[in-house]
């Protein structure tokens, strides 16, 4: 297949480029390098099945030749980045998604949207299932990312329903691993870089808020399965009376076009993750408590029942192994 990935030089995009090239596909990587980096794809440059194009996907996208799939991964994704770049974040979620969908439609290509657990906002139910509509404050500073991705999901479903584009939506939960930027502000990279430098690990709030961390290789496996799963795959209609009554008259059985959570359900408090990093790095770096960012979600944990059933997928890498590999990456890069 010939596959175009927007945001292909970013953390997740570059892992996907690598995986798809390894599977024998041809990859066109598009990135404006706003938060992505050529370092992430440098090893692929010169490969016969890899092409890099520096471009802002909010502008009209023209690509010569056929495409079998378009994967839209371009967006600032760390809270620090999207708070610093609010307009660019809204534009890539809205205009960028529109352009990427238009390209998929023109090429009769499959389309996969990188959505996010942030569509659930500060969730009032946990774990989060895909049929939870979320609790998002549209005018909060975080709203720029959450609403951009919610719009992107709506636009994707509209292209599916109105234009018949074969679409997929993955809701990505917190992910970590090699190729994260050392200073992108996310919790795992921050804690590791701080611990390696022997400086205090900055815990926001009292650290009781929870997150569930997925190692990047597991996430990439889930996403590639979603990309390649057959379009006509549906889940059997639920038969028990309770779930039957809770569905609306218009709802149908679940299909591959419905959003699907990919993440690791192993939930920890931020304090626990800080303590794990402290123990694994072993430099004796202390903790330092800092103010909690506005509207920071209090809990987050994916329900991955749908991914298990549709994709026969679940994460395999445990936190300790994943953190050890990530610490090794940063140790080489930062010291
Ligand atoms: N966090 C923290 N210290 C940091 C960075 C983040 O305590 O140096 C907290 C943050 O407030 C949030 C959690 O860690 O509760 C995850 O933050 P991250 O920025 O990684 O992603 P989010 O899940 O909020 O999108």
CSV table of C-alpha atoms and ligand atoms in Angstrom, one decimal:
chain,number,residue,atom,x,y,z
A,1,UNK,CA,0.0,0.0,0.0
A,2,UNK,CA,1.0,3.6,-0.5
A,3,UNK,CA,0.2,5.5,2.7
A,4,UNK,CA,0.5,9.2,3.5
A,5,UNK,CA,1.0,10.2,7.2
A,6,UNK,CA,0.5,13.8,8.3
A,7,UNK,CA,2.7,14.6,11.3
A,8,UNK,CA,4.9,11.8,10.2
A,9,UNK,CA,8.0,13.3,11.8
A,10,UNK,CA,6.3,13.5,15.2
A,11,UNK,CA,6.6,11.1,18.1
A,12,UNK,CA,3.8,8.7,17.0
A,13,UNK,CA,3.9,9.5,13.3
A,14,UNK,CA,7.6,8.6,13.1
A,15,UNK,CA,7.0,5.3,14.9
A,16,UNK,CA,4.2,4.6,12.4
A,17,UNK,CA,6.4,5.4,9.4
A,18,UNK,CA,9.0,3.0,10.7
A,19,UNK,CA,6.5,0.2,11.3
A,20,UNK,CA,4.8,0.6,7.9
A,21,UNK,CA,8.1,0.7,6.0
A,22,UNK,CA,9.0,-2.5,7.9
A,23,UNK,CA,5.8,-4.1,6.8
A,24,UNK,CA,6.8,-3.4,3.1
A,25,UNK,CA,4.5,-0.4,2.5
A,26,UNK,CA,5.4,2.9,0.8
A,27,UNK,CA,5.2,5.9,3.0
A,28,UNK,CA,4.8,9.6,2.2
A,29,UNK,CA,5.6,11.5,5.4
A,30,UNK,CA,4.2,15.1,5.5
A,31,UNK,CA,5.2,17.4,8.4
A,32,UNK,CA,5.8,21.1,8.9
A,33,UNK,CA,8.2,20.4,11.7
A,34,UNK,CA,6.4,22.7,14.1
A,35,UNK,CA,6.6,20.0,16.8
A,36,UNK,CA,8.0,17.1,14.8
A,37,UNK,CA,11.7,16.6,14.1
A,38,UNK,CA,13.8,15.4,11.2
A,39,UNK,CA,15.9,13.4,13.7
A,40,UNK,CA,12.9,11.1,14.1
A,41,UNK,CA,12.9,10.1,10.4
A,42,UNK,CA,16.6,10.7,9.5
A,43,UNK,CA,17.2,7.0,9.4
A,44,UNK,CA,14.4,6.6,6.8
A,45,UNK,CA,15.6,9.3,4.4
A,46,UNK,CA,17.0,7.7,1.3
A,47,UNK,CA,14.9,4.5,1.7
A,48,UNK,CA,13.3,3.7,-1.7
A,49,UNK,CA,9.8,3.4,-0.2
A,50,UNK,CA,10.0,6.6,2.0
A,51,UNK,CA,9.5,10.2,1.0
A,52,UNK,CA,9.4,13.3,3.2
A,53,UNK,CA,7.5,16.5,2.3
A,54,UNK,CA,7.8,19.6,4.5
A,55,UNK,CA,4.3,21.1,4.4
A,56,UNK,CA,1.5,22.6,6.5
A,57,UNK,CA,-1.5,20.3,6.1
A,58,UNK,CA,-3.9,23.1,6.7
A,59,UNK,CA,-3.1,24.2,3.1
A,60,UNK,CA,-4.5,22.5,0.0
A,61,UNK,CA,-2.9,19.1,-0.2
A,62,UNK,CA,-1.9,17.9,-3.6
A,63,UNK,CA,-0.2,14.5,-4.0
A,64,UNK,CA,0.8,13.0,-7.3
A,65,UNK,CA,-0.1,9.3,-7.9
A,66,UNK,CA,-2.4,6.9,-6.1
A,67,UNK,CA,-2.8,6.6,-2.3
A,68,UNK,CA,-4.3,3.7,-0.4
A,69,UNK,CA,-4.5,5.3,3.0
A,70,UNK,CA,-4.2,8.7,4.7
A,71,UNK,CA,-3.4,8.9,8.4
A,72,UNK,CA,-3.9,12.2,10.0
A,73,UNK,CA,-1.5,12.5,12.9
A,74,UNK,CA,-0.4,16.2,12.6
A,75,UNK,CA,-1.1,18.2,15.7
A,76,UNK,CA,0.6,19.6,18.8
A,77,UNK,CA,-0.2,16.9,21.3
A,78,UNK,CA,1.5,17.9,24.6
A,79,UNK,CA,-0.5,20.3,26.8
A,80,UNK,CA,2.5,22.6,27.0
A,81,UNK,CA,2.6,22.7,23.1
A,82,UNK,CA,-1.1,23.3,22.5
A,83,UNK,CA,-1.3,25.9,25.2
A,84,UNK,CA,1.6,27.7,23.5
A,85,UNK,CA,0.1,27.2,20.0
A,86,UNK,CA,-3.7,27.4,20.5
A,87,UNK,CA,-4.6,28.7,17.0
A,88,UNK,CA,-2.3,26.3,15.2
A,89,UNK,CA,-3.8,23.5,17.2
A,90,UNK,CA,-7.4,24.5,16.3
A,91,UNK,CA,-6.4,24.9,12.7
A,92,UNK,CA,-4.7,21.5,12.2
A,93,UNK,CA,-7.6,19.8,13.9
A,94,UNK,CA,-10.2,21.6,11.8
A,95,UNK,CA,-8.7,22.7,8.5
A,96,UNK,CA,-6.0,20.1,8.5
A,97,UNK,CA,-8.5,17.3,9.0
A,98,UNK,CA,-10.7,18.7,6.3
A,99,UNK,CA,-7.8,18.8,3.8
A,100,UNK,CA,-6.6,15.3,4.8
A,101,UNK,CA,-10.2,13.9,4.4
A,102,UNK,CA,-10.5,15.7,1.0
A,103,UNK,CA,-7.3,14.0,-0.1
A,104,UNK,CA,-8.5,10.6,1.0
A,105,UNK,CA,-11.8,11.2,-0.8
A,106,UNK,CA,-10.1,12.3,-4.0
A,107,UNK,CA,-7.8,9.2,-4.0
A,108,UNK,CA,-10.5,6.8,-2.8
A,109,UNK,CA,-8.1,6.1,0.1
A,110,UNK,CA,-8.9,4.8,3.6
A,111,UNK,CA,-8.6,7.5,6.2
A,112,UNK,CA,-7.5,7.1,9.8
A,113,UNK,CA,-7.8,10.0,12.3
A,114,UNK,CA,-5.6,10.3,15.4
A,115,UNK,CA,-8.1,11.4,18.0
A,116,UNK,CA,-7.5,11.5,21.7
A,117,UNK,CA,-8.7,10.6,25.2
A,118,UNK,CA,-9.0,14.4,25.6
A,119,UNK,CA,-12.4,14.2,23.8
A,120,UNK,CA,-13.6,12.8,27.2
A,121,UNK,CA,-12.4,16.0,28.9
A,122,UNK,CA,-12.4,15.7,32.7
A,123,UNK,CA,-14.4,12.5,32.7
A,124,UNK,CA,-17.3,11.9,35.1
A,125,UNK,CA,-17.2,8.2,34.4
A,126,UNK,CA,-14.2,5.9,34.6
A,127,UNK,CA,-12.9,3.9,32.8
A,128,UNK,CA,-13.9,5.7,29.7
A,129,UNK,CA,-15.9,3.7,27.0
A,130,UNK,CA,-16.2,5.0,23.5
A,131,UNK,CA,-19.9,5.7,24.0
A,132,UNK,CA,-19.2,8.3,26.8
A,133,UNK,CA,-19.8,11.7,25.3
A,134,UNK,CA,-17.3,13.5,27.6
A,135,UNK,CA,-17.1,16.5,29.9
A,136,UNK,CA,-15.2,19.2,28.0
A,137,UNK,CA,-15.0,22.9,28.8
A,138,UNK,CA,-14.9,24.5,25.3
A,139,UNK,CA,-13.5,27.8,26.6
A,140,UNK,CA,-10.8,26.4,28.9
A,141,UNK,CA,-7.2,26.8,27.7
A,142,UNK,CA,-7.2,23.0,27.1
A,143,UNK,CA,-10.4,23.4,25.0
A,144,UNK,CA,-8.3,24.3,21.9
A,145,UNK,CA,-7.1,20.7,21.7
A,146,UNK,CA,-10.2,18.9,23.0
A,147,UNK,CA,-12.6,20.8,20.7
A,148,UNK,CA,-10.3,20.6,17.7
A,149,UNK,CA,-10.2,16.8,18.0
A,150,UNK,CA,-14.0,16.6,18.7
A,151,UNK,CA,-14.5,18.7,15.5
A,152,UNK,CA,-12.1,16.4,13.7
A,153,UNK,CA,-14.1,13.3,14.7
A,154,UNK,CA,-17.4,15.0,13.6
A,155,UNK,CA,-15.8,15.9,10.3
A,156,UNK,CA,-14.5,12.4,9.8
A,157,UNK,CA,-17.9,10.8,10.5
A,158,UNK,CA,-19.5,13.3,8.1
A,159,UNK,CA,-17.1,12.3,5.3
A,160,UNK,CA,-17.9,8.7,6.1
A,161,UNK,CA,-21.7,9.2,6.1
A,162,UNK,CA,-22.0,11.8,3.3
A,163,UNK,CA,-19.2,10.8,1.0
A,164,UNK,CA,-18.8,7.2,1.9
A,165,UNK,CA,-15.1,7.5,2.8
A,166,UNK,CA,-13.7,4.4,4.6
A,167,UNK,CA,-12.8,6.1,7.8
A,168,UNK,CA,-11.3,5.0,11.2
A,169,UNK,CA,-10.9,7.0,14.4
A,170,UNK,CA,-8.5,6.0,17.1
A,171,UNK,CA,-8.7,7.7,20.5
A,172,UNK,CA,-5.2,7.6,21.8
A,173,UNK,CA,-4.6,7.6,25.5
A,174,UNK,CA,-1.3,8.7,27.2
A,175,UNK,CA,1.6,7.2,25.4
A,176,UNK,CA,5.4,7.2,26.1
A,177,UNK,CA,8.6,5.8,24.7
A,178,UNK,CA,11.7,6.7,22.6
A,179,UNK,CA,11.5,9.7,20.3
A,180,UNK,CA,9.5,11.9,22.7
A,181,UNK,CA,11.0,15.3,22.9
A,182,UNK,CA,12.9,15.7,26.1
A,183,UNK,CA,11.3,19.1,26.8
A,184,UNK,CA,7.8,18.6,25.4
A,185,UNK,CA,6.3,19.0,28.9
A,186,UNK,CA,4.6,15.6,29.2
A,187,UNK,CA,4.8,13.9,32.5
A,188,UNK,CA,6.9,10.8,31.6
A,189,UNK,CA,9.5,12.7,29.6
A,190,UNK,CA,9.6,15.5,32.1
A,191,UNK,CA,10.1,13.1,35.1
A,192,UNK,CA,12.8,11.0,33.3
A,193,UNK,CA,14.8,14.0,32.1
A,194,UNK,CA,14.6,15.6,35.5
A,195,UNK,CA,15.6,12.4,37.3
A,196,UNK,CA,18.5,11.8,35.0
A,197,UNK,CA,19.7,15.4,35.6
A,198,UNK,CA,19.3,14.9,39.4
A,199,UNK,CA,16.9,17.9,39.5
A,200,UNK,CA,13.5,17.8,41.3
A,201,UNK,CA,10.6,15.9,39.6
A,202,UNK,CA,7.8,18.5,39.2
A,203,UNK,CA,4.5,16.9,40.4
A,204,UNK,CA,1.6,19.1,39.6
A,205,UNK,CA,-1.1,19.5,42.2
A,206,UNK,CA,-0.8,16.8,45.0
A,207,UNK,CA,-0.2,14.1,42.3
A,208,UNK,CA,-3.5,12.3,43.1
A,209,UNK,CA,-4.8,12.7,39.5
A,210,UNK,CA,-4.5,9.5,37.5
A,211,UNK,CA,-3.3,8.5,34.0
A,212,UNK,CA,-2.8,5.2,32.2
A,213,UNK,CA,0.4,4.9,30.2
A,214,UNK,CA,0.8,2.9,27.0
A,215,UNK,CA,4.2,2.0,25.6
A,216,UNK,CA,4.6,3.3,22.0
A,217,UNK,CA,5.2,-0.1,20.4
A,218,UNK,CA,1.9,-1.4,21.8
A,219,UNK,CA,0.0,1.7,20.6
A,220,UNK,CA,1.5,1.4,17.1
A,221,UNK,CA,0.5,-2.3,16.9
A,222,UNK,CA,-3.1,-1.3,17.8
A,223,UNK,CA,-3.2,1.5,15.3
A,224,UNK,CA,-1.8,-0.6,12.4
A,225,UNK,CA,-4.4,-3.3,13.2
A,226,UNK,CA,-7.1,-0.7,13.0
A,227,UNK,CA,-5.8,0.6,9.7
A,228,UNK,CA,-5.8,-2.9,8.1
A,229,UNK,CA,-8.9,-4.4,9.7
A,230,UNK,CA,-11.6,-5.2,7.1
A,231,UNK,CA,-14.1,-2.4,6.5
A,232,UNK,CA,-17.2,-4.6,6.9
A,233,UNK,CA,-16.2,-6.0,10.3
A,234,UNK,CA,-19.0,-5.3,12.8
A,235,UNK,CA,-19.4,-6.4,16.4
A,236,UNK,CA,-22.4,-8.6,17.2
A,237,UNK,CA,-25.4,-6.7,18.4
A,238,UNK,CA,-25.5,-6.8,22.2
A,239,UNK,CA,-28.4,-8.9,23.3
A,240,UNK,CA,-28.8,-8.4,27.1
A,241,UNK,CA,-31.8,-6.2,28.0
A,242,UNK,CA,-29.9,-3.5,29.8
A,243,UNK,CA,-27.6,-2.6,27.0
A,244,UNK,CA,-30.4,-2.9,24.5
A,245,UNK,CA,-32.5,-0.4,26.4
A,246,UNK,CA,-29.7,2.1,26.8
A,247,UNK,CA,-29.2,2.4,23.0
A,248,UNK,CA,-31.2,4.9,21.0
A,249,UNK,CA,-33.6,3.9,18.2
A,250,UNK,CA,-31.2,4.9,15.5
A,251,UNK,CA,-28.1,3.2,16.9
A,252,UNK,CA,-26.7,0.1,15.1
A,253,UNK,CA,-24.1,-2.5,15.8
A,254,UNK,CA,-20.6,-1.2,16.3
A,255,UNK,CA,-18.5,-0.9,13.1
A,256,UNK,CA,-14.8,-0.2,12.4
A,257,UNK,CA,-15.9,3.4,11.6
A,258,UNK,CA,-16.8,4.0,15.2
A,259,UNK,CA,-14.1,5.5,17.4
A,260,UNK,CA,-11.9,3.0,19.2
A,261,UNK,CA,-9.8,3.5,22.4
A,262,UNK,CA,-6.2,2.4,22.2
A,263,UNK,CA,-4.3,2.7,25.5
A,264,UNK,CA,-3.2,0.8,28.5
A,265,UNK,CA,-5.8,0.3,31.2
A,266,UNK,CA,-3.2,0.1,34.0
A,267,UNK,CA,-4.0,3.3,35.9
A,268,UNK,CA,-1.6,5.1,38.3
A,269,UNK,CA,-1.5,8.4,40.1
A,270,UNK,CA,1.0,10.9,39.0
A,271,UNK,CA,2.7,10.6,42.3
A,272,UNK,CA,3.1,6.8,41.7
A,273,UNK,CA,4.6,7.4,38.3
A,274,UNK,CA,7.0,9.9,39.8
A,275,UNK,CA,8.1,7.4,42.4
A,276,UNK,CA,8.5,4.7,39.8
A,277,UNK,CA,10.8,6.9,37.7
A,278,UNK,CA,12.8,7.9,40.8
A,279,UNK,CA,13.3,4.3,41.7
A,280,UNK,CA,14.3,3.2,38.2
A,281,UNK,CA,16.7,6.1,37.5
A,282,UNK,CA,18.1,6.0,41.0
A,283,UNK,CA,19.8,9.4,41.1
A,284,UNK,CA,18.1,10.4,44.3
A,285,UNK,CA,16.3,13.3,42.6
A,286,UNK,CA,13.6,14.7,45.0
A,287,UNK,CA,10.0,15.6,44.3
A,288,UNK,CA,8.8,19.2,44.0
A,289,UNK,CA,5.1,20.1,44.0
A,290,UNK,CA,3.8,22.7,41.6
A,291,UNK,CA,0.3,24.2,40.9
A,292,UNK,CA,-2.1,22.0,39.0
A,293,UNK,CA,-2.8,23.3,35.4
A,294,UNK,CA,-6.3,24.6,34.7
A,295,UNK,CA,-8.9,21.8,34.0
A,296,UNK,CA,-6.3,19.0,34.4
A,297,UNK,CA,-8.4,15.8,34.2
A,298,UNK,CA,-8.6,14.1,37.6
A,299,UNK,CA,-8.8,10.6,36.2
A,300,UNK,CA,-8.2,8.8,32.9
A,301,UNK,CA,-8.3,5.2,32.1
A,302,UNK,CA,-9.4,3.5,28.8
A,303,UNK,CA,-12.0,0.8,28.5
A,304,UNK,CA,-10.4,-1.3,25.7
A,305,UNK,CA,-13.2,-3.9,25.3
A,306,UNK,CA,-13.9,-2.7,21.7
A,307,UNK,CA,-10.2,-2.9,20.7
A,308,UNK,CA,-10.0,-6.4,22.2
A,309,UNK,CA,-13.0,-7.5,20.3
A,310,UNK,CA,-12.4,-5.8,17.0
A,311,UNK,CA,-8.6,-5.9,16.7
A,312,UNK,CA,-7.8,-8.8,19.1
A,313,UNK,CA,-5.4,-6.2,20.6
A,314,UNK,CA,-4.3,-5.5,24.1
A,315,UNK,CA,-1.0,-3.9,25.4
A,316,UNK,CA,1.9,-6.3,26.1
A,317,UNK,CA,4.7,-4.1,27.5
A,318,UNK,CA,4.4,-3.6,31.2
A,319,UNK,CA,5.2,-0.2,32.8
A,320,UNK,CA,8.6,-1.2,34.2
A,321,UNK,CA,9.9,-2.5,30.9
A,322,UNK,CA,8.6,0.4,29.0
A,323,UNK,CA,10.0,2.9,31.4
A,324,UNK,CA,13.4,1.2,31.4
A,325,UNK,CA,13.6,1.3,27.6
A,326,UNK,CA,12.5,5.0,27.6
A,327,UNK,CA,15.1,5.9,30.3
A,328,UNK,CA,17.8,4.2,28.2
A,329,UNK,CA,16.7,6.3,25.2
A,330,UNK,CA,16.9,9.6,27.2
A,331,UNK,CA,20.1,8.5,29.0
A,332,UNK,CA,21.8,8.3,25.5
A,333,UNK,CA,20.2,11.5,24.2
A,334,UNK,CA,20.4,13.8,27.2
A,335,UNK,CA,23.7,13.0,28.9
B,1,LIG,N1,2.3,16.5,35.2
B,1,LIG,C1,3.0,16.6,36.3
B,1,LIG,N2,4.3,17.0,36.2
B,1,LIG,C2,4.9,17.4,35.0
B,1,LIG,C3,4.1,17.2,33.8
B,1,LIG,C4,2.8,16.8,34.0
B,1,LIG,O1,2.6,16.3,37.4
B,1,LIG,O2,6.0,17.8,34.9
B,1,LIG,C5,0.9,16.0,35.4
B,1,LIG,C6,-0.2,16.8,34.7
B,1,LIG,O3,-0.7,17.8,35.5
B,1,LIG,C7,-1.2,15.7,34.4
B,1,LIG,C8,-0.4,14.4,34.2
B,1,LIG,O4,0.9,14.7,34.7
B,1,LIG,O5,-2.0,15.5,35.5
B,1,LIG,C9,-0.2,14.1,32.7
B,1,LIG,O6,0.2,15.2,32.0
B,1,LIG,P1,0.7,15.2,30.5
B,1,LIG,O7,1.1,16.6,30.2
B,1,LIG,O8,1.7,14.2,30.3
B,1,LIG,O9,-0.6,14.8,29.7
B,1,LIG,P2,-2.2,14.9,29.8
B,1,LIG,O10,-2.6,13.6,30.3
B,1,LIG,O11,-2.5,16.0,30.9
B,1,LIG,O12,-2.6,15.3,28.5
